[in-house]
Coordinates of C-alpha atoms in Angstrom, one line a residue:
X1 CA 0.0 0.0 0.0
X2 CA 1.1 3.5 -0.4
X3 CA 1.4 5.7 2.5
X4 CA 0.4 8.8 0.8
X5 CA -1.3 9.9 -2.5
X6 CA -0.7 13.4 -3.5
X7 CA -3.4 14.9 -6.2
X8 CA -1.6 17.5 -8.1
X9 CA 2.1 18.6 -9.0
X10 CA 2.3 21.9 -8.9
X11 CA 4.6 23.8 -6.3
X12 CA 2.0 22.6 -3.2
X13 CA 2.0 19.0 -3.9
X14 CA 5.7 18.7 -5.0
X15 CA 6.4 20.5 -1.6
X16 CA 4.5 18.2 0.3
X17 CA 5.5 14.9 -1.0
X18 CA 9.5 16.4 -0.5
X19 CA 8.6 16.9 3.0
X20 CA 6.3 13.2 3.4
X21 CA 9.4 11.9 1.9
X22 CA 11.9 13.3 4.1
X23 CA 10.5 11.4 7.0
X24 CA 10.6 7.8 5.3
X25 CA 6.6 8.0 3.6
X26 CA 5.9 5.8 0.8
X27 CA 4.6 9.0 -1.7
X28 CA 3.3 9.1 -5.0
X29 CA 2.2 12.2 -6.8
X30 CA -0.6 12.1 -9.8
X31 CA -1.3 14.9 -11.9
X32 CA -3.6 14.9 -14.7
X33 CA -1.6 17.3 -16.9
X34 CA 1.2 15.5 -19.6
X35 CA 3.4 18.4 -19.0
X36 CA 4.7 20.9 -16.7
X37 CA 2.9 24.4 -17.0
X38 CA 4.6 27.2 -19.0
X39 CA 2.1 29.8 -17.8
X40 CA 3.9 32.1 -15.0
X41 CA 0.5 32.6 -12.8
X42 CA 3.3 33.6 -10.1
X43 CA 6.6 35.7 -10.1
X44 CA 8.3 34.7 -6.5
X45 CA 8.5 34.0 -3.5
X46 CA 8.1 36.1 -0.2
X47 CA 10.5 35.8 2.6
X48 CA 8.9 32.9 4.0
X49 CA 9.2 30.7 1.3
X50 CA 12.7 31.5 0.8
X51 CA 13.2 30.9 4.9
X52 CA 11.5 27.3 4.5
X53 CA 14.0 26.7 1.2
X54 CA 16.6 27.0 3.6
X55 CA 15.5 25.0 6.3
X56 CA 15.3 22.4 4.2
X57 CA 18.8 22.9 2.6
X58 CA 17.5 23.9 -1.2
X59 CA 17.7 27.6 -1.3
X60 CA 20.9 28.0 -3.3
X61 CA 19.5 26.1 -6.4
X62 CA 16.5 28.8 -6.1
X63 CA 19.2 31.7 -5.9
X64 CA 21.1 30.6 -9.0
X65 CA 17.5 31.1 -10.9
X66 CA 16.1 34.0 -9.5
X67 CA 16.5 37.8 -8.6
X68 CA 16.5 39.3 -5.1
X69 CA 14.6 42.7 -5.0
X70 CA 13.5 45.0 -2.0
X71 CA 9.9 44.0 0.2
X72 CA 8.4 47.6 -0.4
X73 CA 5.3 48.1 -2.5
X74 CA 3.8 44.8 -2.0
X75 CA 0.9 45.7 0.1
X76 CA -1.9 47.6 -2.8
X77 CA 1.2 48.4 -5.0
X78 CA 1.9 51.4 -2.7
X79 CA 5.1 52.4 -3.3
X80 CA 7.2 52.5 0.1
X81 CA 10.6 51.8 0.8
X82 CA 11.1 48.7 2.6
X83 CA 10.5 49.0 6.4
X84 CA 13.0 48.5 8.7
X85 CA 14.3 45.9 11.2
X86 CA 12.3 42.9 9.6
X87 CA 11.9 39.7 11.5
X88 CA 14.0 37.6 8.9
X89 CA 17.4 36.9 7.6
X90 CA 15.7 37.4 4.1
X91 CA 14.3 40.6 4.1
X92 CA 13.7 40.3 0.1
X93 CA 11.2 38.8 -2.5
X94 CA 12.9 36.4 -4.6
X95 CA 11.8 37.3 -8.2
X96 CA 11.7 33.7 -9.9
X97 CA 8.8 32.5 -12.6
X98 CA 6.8 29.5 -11.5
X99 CA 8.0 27.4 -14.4
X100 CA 11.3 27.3 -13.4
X101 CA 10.2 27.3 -9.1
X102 CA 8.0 24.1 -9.7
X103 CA 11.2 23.1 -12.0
X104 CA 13.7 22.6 -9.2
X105 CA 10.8 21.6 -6.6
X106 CA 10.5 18.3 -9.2
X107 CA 14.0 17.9 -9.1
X108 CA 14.0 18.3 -5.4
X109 CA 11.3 15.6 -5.1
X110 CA 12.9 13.6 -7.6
X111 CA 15.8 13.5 -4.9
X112 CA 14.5 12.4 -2.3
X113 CA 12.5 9.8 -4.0
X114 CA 9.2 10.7 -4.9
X115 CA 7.5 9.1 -7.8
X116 CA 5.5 11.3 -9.9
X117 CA 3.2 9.7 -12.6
X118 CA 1.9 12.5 -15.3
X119 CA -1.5 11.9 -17.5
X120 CA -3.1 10.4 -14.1
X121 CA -6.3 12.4 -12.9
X122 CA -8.3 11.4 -10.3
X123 CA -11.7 10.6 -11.2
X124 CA -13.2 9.0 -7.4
X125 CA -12.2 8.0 -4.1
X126 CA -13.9 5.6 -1.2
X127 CA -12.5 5.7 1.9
X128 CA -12.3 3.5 5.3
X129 CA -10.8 3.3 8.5
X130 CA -7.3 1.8 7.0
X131 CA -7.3 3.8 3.7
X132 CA -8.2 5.1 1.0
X133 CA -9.2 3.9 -3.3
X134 CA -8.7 6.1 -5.3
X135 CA -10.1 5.5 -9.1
X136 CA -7.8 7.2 -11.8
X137 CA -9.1 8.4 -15.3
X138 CA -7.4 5.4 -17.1
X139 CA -9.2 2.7 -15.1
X140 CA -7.1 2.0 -12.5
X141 CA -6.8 2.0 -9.2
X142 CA -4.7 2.9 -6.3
X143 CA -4.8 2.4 -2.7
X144 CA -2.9 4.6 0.0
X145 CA -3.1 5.3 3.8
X146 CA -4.1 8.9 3.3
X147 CA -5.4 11.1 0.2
X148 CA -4.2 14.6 -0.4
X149 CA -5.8 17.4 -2.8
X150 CA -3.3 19.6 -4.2
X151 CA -5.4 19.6 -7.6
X152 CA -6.2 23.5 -7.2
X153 CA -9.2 25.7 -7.0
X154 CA -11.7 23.3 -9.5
X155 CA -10.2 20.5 -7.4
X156 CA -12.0 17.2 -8.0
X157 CA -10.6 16.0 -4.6
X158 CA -12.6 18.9 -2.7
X159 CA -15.7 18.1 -4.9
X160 CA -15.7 14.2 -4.6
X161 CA -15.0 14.6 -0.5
X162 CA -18.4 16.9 -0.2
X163 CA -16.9 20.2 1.6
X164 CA -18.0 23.2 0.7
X165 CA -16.5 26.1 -0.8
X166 CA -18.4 29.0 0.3
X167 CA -16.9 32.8 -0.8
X168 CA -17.5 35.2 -3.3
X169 CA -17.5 34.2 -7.1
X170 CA -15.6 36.0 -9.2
X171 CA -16.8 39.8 -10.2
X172 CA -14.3 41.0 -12.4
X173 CA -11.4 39.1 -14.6
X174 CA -8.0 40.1 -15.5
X175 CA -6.3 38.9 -18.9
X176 CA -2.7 37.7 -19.1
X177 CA -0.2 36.7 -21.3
X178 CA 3.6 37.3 -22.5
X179 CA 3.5 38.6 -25.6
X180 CA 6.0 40.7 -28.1
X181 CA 4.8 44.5 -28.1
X182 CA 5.7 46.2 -31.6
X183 CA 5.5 49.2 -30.3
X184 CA 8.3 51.2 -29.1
X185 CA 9.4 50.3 -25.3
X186 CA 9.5 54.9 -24.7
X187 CA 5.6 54.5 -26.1
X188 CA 4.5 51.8 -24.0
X189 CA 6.4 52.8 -20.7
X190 CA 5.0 56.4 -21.6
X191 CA 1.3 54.9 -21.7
X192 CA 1.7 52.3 -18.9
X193 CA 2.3 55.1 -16.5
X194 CA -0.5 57.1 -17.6
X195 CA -3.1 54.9 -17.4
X196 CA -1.8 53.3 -14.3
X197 CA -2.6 56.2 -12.2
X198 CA -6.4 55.5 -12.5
X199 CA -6.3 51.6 -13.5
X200 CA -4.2 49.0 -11.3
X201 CA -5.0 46.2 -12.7
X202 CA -3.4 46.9 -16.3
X203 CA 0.7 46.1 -16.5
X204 CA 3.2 45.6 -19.6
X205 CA 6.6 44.5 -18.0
X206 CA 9.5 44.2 -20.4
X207 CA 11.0 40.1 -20.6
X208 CA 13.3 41.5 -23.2
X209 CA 13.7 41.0 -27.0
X210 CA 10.6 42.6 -27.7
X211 CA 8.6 40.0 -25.4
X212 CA 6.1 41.6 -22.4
X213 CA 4.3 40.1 -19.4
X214 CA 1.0 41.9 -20.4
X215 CA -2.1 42.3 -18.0
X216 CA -4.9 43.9 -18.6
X217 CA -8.8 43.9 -17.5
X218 CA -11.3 42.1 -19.0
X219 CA -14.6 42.7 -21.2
X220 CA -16.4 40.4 -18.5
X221 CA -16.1 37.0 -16.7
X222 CA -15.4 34.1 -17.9
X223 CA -18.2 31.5 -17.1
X224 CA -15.2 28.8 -18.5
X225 CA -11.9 30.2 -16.9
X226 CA -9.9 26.9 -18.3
X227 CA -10.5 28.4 -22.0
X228 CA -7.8 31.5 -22.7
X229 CA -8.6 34.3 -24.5
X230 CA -7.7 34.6 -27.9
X231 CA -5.3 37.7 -29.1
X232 CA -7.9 39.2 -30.7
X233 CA -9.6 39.3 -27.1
X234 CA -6.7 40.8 -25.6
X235 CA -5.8 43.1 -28.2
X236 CA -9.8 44.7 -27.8
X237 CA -9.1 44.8 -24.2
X238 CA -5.7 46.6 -24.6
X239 CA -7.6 49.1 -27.1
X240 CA -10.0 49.9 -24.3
X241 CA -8.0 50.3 -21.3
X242 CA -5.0 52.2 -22.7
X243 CA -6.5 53.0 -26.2
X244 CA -3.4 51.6 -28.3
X245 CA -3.1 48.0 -28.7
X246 CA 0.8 48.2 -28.8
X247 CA 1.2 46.2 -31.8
X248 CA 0.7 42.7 -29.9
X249 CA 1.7 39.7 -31.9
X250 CA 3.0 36.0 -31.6
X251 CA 1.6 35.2 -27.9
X252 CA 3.9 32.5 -25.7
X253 CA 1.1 31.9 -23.8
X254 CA -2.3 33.8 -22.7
X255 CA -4.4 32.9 -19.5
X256 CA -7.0 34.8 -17.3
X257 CA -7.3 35.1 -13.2
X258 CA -10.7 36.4 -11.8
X259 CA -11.2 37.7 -8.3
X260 CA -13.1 34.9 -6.5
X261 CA -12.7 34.6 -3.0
X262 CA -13.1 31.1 -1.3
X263 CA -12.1 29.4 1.6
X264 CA -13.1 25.9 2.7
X265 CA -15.5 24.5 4.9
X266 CA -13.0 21.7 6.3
X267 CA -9.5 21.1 5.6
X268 CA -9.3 16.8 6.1
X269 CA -12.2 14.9 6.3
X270 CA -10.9 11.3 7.4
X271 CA -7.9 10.3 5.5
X272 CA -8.5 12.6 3.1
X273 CA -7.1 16.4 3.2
X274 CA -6.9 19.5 1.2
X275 CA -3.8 22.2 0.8
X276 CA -3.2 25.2 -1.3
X277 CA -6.0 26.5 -3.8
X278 CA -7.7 23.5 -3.2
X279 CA -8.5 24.9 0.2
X280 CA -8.4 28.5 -0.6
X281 CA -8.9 30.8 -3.4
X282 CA -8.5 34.7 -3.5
X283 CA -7.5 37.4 -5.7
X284 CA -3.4 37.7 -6.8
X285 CA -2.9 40.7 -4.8
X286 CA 0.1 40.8 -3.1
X287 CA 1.1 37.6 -4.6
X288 CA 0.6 35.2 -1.8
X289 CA -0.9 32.1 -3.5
X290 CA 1.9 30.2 -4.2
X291 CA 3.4 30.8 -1.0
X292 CA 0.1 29.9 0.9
X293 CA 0.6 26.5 -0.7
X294 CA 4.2 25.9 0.5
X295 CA 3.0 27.1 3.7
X296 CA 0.1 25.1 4.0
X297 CA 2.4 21.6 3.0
X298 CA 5.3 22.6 5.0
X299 CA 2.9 23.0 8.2
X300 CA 1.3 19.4 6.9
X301 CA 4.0 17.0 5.7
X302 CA 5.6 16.5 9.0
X303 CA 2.4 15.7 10.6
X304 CA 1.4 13.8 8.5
X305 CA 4.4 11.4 8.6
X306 CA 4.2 11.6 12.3
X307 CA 1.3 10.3 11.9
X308 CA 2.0 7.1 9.6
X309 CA 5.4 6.8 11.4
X310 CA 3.5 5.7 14.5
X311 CA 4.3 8.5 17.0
X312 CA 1.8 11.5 16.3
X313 CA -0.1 12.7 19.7
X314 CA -3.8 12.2 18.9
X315 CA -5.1 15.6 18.0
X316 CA -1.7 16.7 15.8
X317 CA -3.2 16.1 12.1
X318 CA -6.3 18.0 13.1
X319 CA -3.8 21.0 14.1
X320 CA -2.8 21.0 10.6
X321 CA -6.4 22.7 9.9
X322 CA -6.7 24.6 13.2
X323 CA -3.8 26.3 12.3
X324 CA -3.9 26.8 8.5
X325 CA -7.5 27.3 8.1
X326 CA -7.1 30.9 9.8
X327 CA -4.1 32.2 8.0
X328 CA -6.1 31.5 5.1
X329 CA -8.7 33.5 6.1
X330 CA -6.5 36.4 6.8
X331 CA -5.0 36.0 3.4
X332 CA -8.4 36.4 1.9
X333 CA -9.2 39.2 4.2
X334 CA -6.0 41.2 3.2
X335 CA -6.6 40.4 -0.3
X336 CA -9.7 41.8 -0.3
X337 CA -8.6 45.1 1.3
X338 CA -5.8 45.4 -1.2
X339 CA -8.9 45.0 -4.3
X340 CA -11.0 47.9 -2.7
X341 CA -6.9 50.0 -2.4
X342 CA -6.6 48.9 -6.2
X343 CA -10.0 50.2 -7.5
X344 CA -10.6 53.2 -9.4
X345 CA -13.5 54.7 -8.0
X346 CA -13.3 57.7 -6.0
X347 CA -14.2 56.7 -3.0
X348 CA -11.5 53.6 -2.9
X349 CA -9.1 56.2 -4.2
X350 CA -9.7 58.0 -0.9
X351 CA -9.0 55.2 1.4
X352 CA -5.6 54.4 -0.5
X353 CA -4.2 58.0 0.3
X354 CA -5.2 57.7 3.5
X355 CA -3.4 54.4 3.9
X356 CA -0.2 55.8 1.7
X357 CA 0.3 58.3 4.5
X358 CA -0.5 55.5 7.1
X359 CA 2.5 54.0 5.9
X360 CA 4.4 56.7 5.7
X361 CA 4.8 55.1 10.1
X362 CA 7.7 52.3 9.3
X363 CA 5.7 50.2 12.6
X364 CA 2.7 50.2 9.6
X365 CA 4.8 49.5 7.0
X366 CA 6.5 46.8 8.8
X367 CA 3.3 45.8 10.1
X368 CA 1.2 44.8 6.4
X369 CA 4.7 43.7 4.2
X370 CA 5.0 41.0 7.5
X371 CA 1.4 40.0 6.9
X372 CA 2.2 39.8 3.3
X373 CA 5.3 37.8 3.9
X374 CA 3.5 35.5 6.1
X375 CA 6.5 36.5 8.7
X376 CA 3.9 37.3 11.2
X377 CA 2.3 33.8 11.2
X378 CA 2.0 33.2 15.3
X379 CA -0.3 29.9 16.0
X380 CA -2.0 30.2 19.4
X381 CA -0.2 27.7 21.3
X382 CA -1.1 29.0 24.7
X383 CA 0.3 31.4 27.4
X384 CA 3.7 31.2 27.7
X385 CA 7.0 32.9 26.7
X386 CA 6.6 35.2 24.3
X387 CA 8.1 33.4 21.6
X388 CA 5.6 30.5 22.0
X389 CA 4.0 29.9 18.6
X390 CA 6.5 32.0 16.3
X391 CA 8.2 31.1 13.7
X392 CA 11.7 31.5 14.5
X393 CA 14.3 33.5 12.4
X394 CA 17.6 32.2 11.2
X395 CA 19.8 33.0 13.9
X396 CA 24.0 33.3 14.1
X397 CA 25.2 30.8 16.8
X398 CA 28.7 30.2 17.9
X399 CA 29.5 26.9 15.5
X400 CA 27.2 28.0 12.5
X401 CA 23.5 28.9 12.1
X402 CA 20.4 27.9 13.1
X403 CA 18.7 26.3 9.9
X404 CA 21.7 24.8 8.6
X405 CA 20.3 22.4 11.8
X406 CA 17.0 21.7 10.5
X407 CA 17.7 19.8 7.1
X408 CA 16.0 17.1 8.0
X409 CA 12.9 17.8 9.0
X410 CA 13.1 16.9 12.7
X411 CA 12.7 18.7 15.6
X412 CA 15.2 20.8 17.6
X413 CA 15.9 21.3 21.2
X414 CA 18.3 24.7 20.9
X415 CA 19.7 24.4 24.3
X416 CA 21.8 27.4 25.6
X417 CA 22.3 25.9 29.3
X418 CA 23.8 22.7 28.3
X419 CA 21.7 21.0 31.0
X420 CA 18.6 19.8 29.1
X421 CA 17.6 16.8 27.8
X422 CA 15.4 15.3 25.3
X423 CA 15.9 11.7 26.1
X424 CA 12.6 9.5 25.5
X425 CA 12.2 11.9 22.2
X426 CA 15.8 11.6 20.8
X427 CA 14.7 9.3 17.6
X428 CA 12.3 12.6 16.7
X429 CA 14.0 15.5 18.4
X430 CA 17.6 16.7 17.9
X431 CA 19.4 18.7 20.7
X432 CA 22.0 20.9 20.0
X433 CA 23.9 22.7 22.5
X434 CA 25.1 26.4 21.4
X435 CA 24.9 29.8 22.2
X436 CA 23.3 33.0 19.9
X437 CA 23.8 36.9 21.0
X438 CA 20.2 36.4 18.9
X439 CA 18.0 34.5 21.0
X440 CA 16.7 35.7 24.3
X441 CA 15.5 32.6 25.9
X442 CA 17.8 30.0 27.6
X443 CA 16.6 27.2 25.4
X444 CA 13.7 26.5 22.4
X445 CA 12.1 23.4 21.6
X446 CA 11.0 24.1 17.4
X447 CA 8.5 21.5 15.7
X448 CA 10.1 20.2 12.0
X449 CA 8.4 23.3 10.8
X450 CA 10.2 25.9 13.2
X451 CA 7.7 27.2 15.0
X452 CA 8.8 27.7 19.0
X453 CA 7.0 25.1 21.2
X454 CA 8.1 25.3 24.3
X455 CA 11.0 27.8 25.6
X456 CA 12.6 28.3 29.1
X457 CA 15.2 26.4 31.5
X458 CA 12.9 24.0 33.5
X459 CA 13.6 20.3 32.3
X460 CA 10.6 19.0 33.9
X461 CA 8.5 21.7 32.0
X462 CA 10.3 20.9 29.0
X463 CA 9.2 17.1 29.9
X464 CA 5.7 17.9 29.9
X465 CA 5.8 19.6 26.5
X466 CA 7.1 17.4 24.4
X467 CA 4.6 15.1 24.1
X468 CA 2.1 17.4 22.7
X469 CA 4.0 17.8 19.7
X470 CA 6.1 14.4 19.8
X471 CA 4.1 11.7 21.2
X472 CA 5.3 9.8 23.9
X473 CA 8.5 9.1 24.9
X474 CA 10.5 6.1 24.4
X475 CA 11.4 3.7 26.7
X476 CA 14.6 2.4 24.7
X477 CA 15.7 5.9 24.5

């Protein structure tokens, strides 16, 4: 039997199966498409993302592909310059296409031993108390421990489980596309800015050689959104938002995004789960999706392994929804605050000056690029020290740095006294004794996903918190 079937291989499901995989699971991935994607939906990844690709030991591979640029602007496109003292070592969005990111997440998968079958969509699912069927489109038939949609916002998981999808459908679409522009680059530069100062949503961004990422409202929504728009549909559109279709020709690809907002009823139902746009849909504002997903499987995969490993405490796959299903919401809150900042009216218009000179403060500044960045994610793990639920930063410590520790996906005891011990918990937990000028607590205990779970000096306190996140202890420990 497998351990664990992953629906969908874009950048949430490859993520997840690398982290299932980590920990020993039996992981296969099924995706309906023949083919990667060539269609850049997302440009990067926020400081987050880039924080987990180094935990895990893969961020130099990213680096090599991609651009760092400065975390200002991102909240509304209001242009600020990037706030100071941010809580990360990455204080940048990594400018990298989604061809290439979900590239070198295959090849990271690939690694560790994943198996990824292409041209395999799921078409039904049964489950019981030991597993789960799962019927593909060809005829066959698969069994695993545990089920996981990946398969994005029309996900055929989420429908064939029953949960619903409540939100708002989507009221206005945006067409997309790279594209050559004929026109000169002065010309459309000159015209971008114009009409940009009453119309967000329209963008030409030079790729070079003549070739443009080119966004632009639509006439109306799509009731098919899998069916692009021809040229001639984008070329209409450009006419009517900028008055000048710049000479578009010889498309690479076009595609369309609408605003719907959606969030999901339940996040697992048995042995079946959902992560990424499968759970959650919401305008690209800010450009959070993709890093939502990663987010979403990083805070899963370890859990889940605990799980099918044999030592997960009872309620610790439900905390995968407890957890997630809220930061989702706040995603799809924020997006929605950035739409009404991004729309034209007067009235909207008003708001985003007022906001402008809000952030003007660098606490407010801070404040929305963190929420953006998902580097103020704090789970409520009770009262305690004040880093109890945070993420933690990469730190300096005397003999190296703190996430070069965490490669493999276990926890960490970061023990400044030198007097603790995880015994009971060492075949799950590793302890490391060292010192940072960085950290002001005499020791942290951080979950595979390195959030703090317990901090302080008391061994007998540590005691009673590691079972919560580690199961119990062993006795041949």
């Amino acid at each position: 039997m497998i351990d664990v079937i992953v629906a969908g291989g874009g950048p949430t499901g490859l993520w997840l199966a690398s982290e299932l995989r980590l920990q020993g699971v039996r992981v296969v991935v099924v995706e309906k498409d023949a083919a990667p994607t060539e269609i850049v939906r997302s440009l990067g990844m926020h400081a987050r993302s880039v924080e987990i690709m180094d935990q895990r030991g893969v961020l130099k591979r990213f680096l090599e592909h991609g651009k760092q640029h400065p975390l200002g602007g991102f909240f509304a496109g209001i242009a600020k310059p990037q706030p100071e003292r941010l809580d990360t070592a990455h204080a940048y969005v990594l400018g990298i296409p989604q061809p290439v990111t979900e590239r070198l997440l295959t090849a990271h998968a690939i690694e560790l031993g994943v198996e990824i079958r292409r041209e395999c969509e799921v078409v039904g699912f049964a489950q019981d108390d030991q597993g789960v069927d799962v019927d593909l489109a060809d005829g066959t038939r698969l069994r695993a421990r545990y089920l996981v949609g990946c398969d994005g916002g029309r996900s055929t998981v989420r429908k064939l489980l029953g949960v619903e999808f409540p939100g708002e459908p989507s009221r206005s679409d945006c067409l997309l596309g790279e594209l050559t522009l004929t026109a000169d680059p002065e010309t459309i530069t000159a015209v971008m800015t114009e009409v940009r100062k009453t119309q967000l949503f329209f963008g030409a961004g030079p790729l070079g050689d003549g070739v443009y990422r080119v966004v632009v409202p639509a006439a109306d929504v799509a009731e098919d959104r899998t069916v692009p728009p021809t040229l001639d549909e984008l070329k209409q559109q450009l006419v009517a938002t900028a008055g000048t279709d710049f000479g578009a020709r010889d498309p690479r690809w076009l595609s369309r995004f609408g605003d719907g907002t959606r969030l999901a009823d339940q996040f697992r139902v048995g042995r079946v789960l959902l992560a990424g746009d499968a759970a959650h849909v919401h305008p690209p504002m800010g450009g959070q999706g993709l890093n939502l997903g990663i987010q979403d499987a990083f805070n899963l995969g370890w859990k889940l392994a605990a799980e099918i490993n044999g030592w997960a405490p009872e309620t610790l796959l439900d905390s995968y929804e407890s957890e997630r299903r809220p930061v989702a919401a706040a995603v799809l809150d924020n997006t929605r605050a950035q739409k009404v900042l991004m729309s034209p009216d007067p009235d909207s218009q008003a708001v985003r000056r007022l906001v402008a000179e809000l952030m003007e403060f660098d606490e407010v500044s801070r404040y929305l690029t963190e929420k953006i960045t998902a580097l103020s994610v704090h789970y409520d793990f009770g009262e305690g020290h004040a880093l109890l639920g945070k993420r933690l930063r990469d730190i300096a410590l005397k003999h190296g740095r703190l996430y070069e520790l965490m490669r493999r996906g276990r926890g960490l005891l970061l023990d400044q006294t030198g007097s603790l011990s995880v015994a009971g918990w060492s075949d799950r937990v590793d302890r490391i004794v060292d010192v940072s000028e960085e950290l002001d607590a005499p020791a942290v205990l951080l979950r595979p996903d390195g959030h703090v779970a317990w901090a302080g000096a008391d061994q007998r306190d540590l005691f009673a918190h590691l079972p919560r996140w580690f199961g119990p202890a062993t006795e041949t420990d």
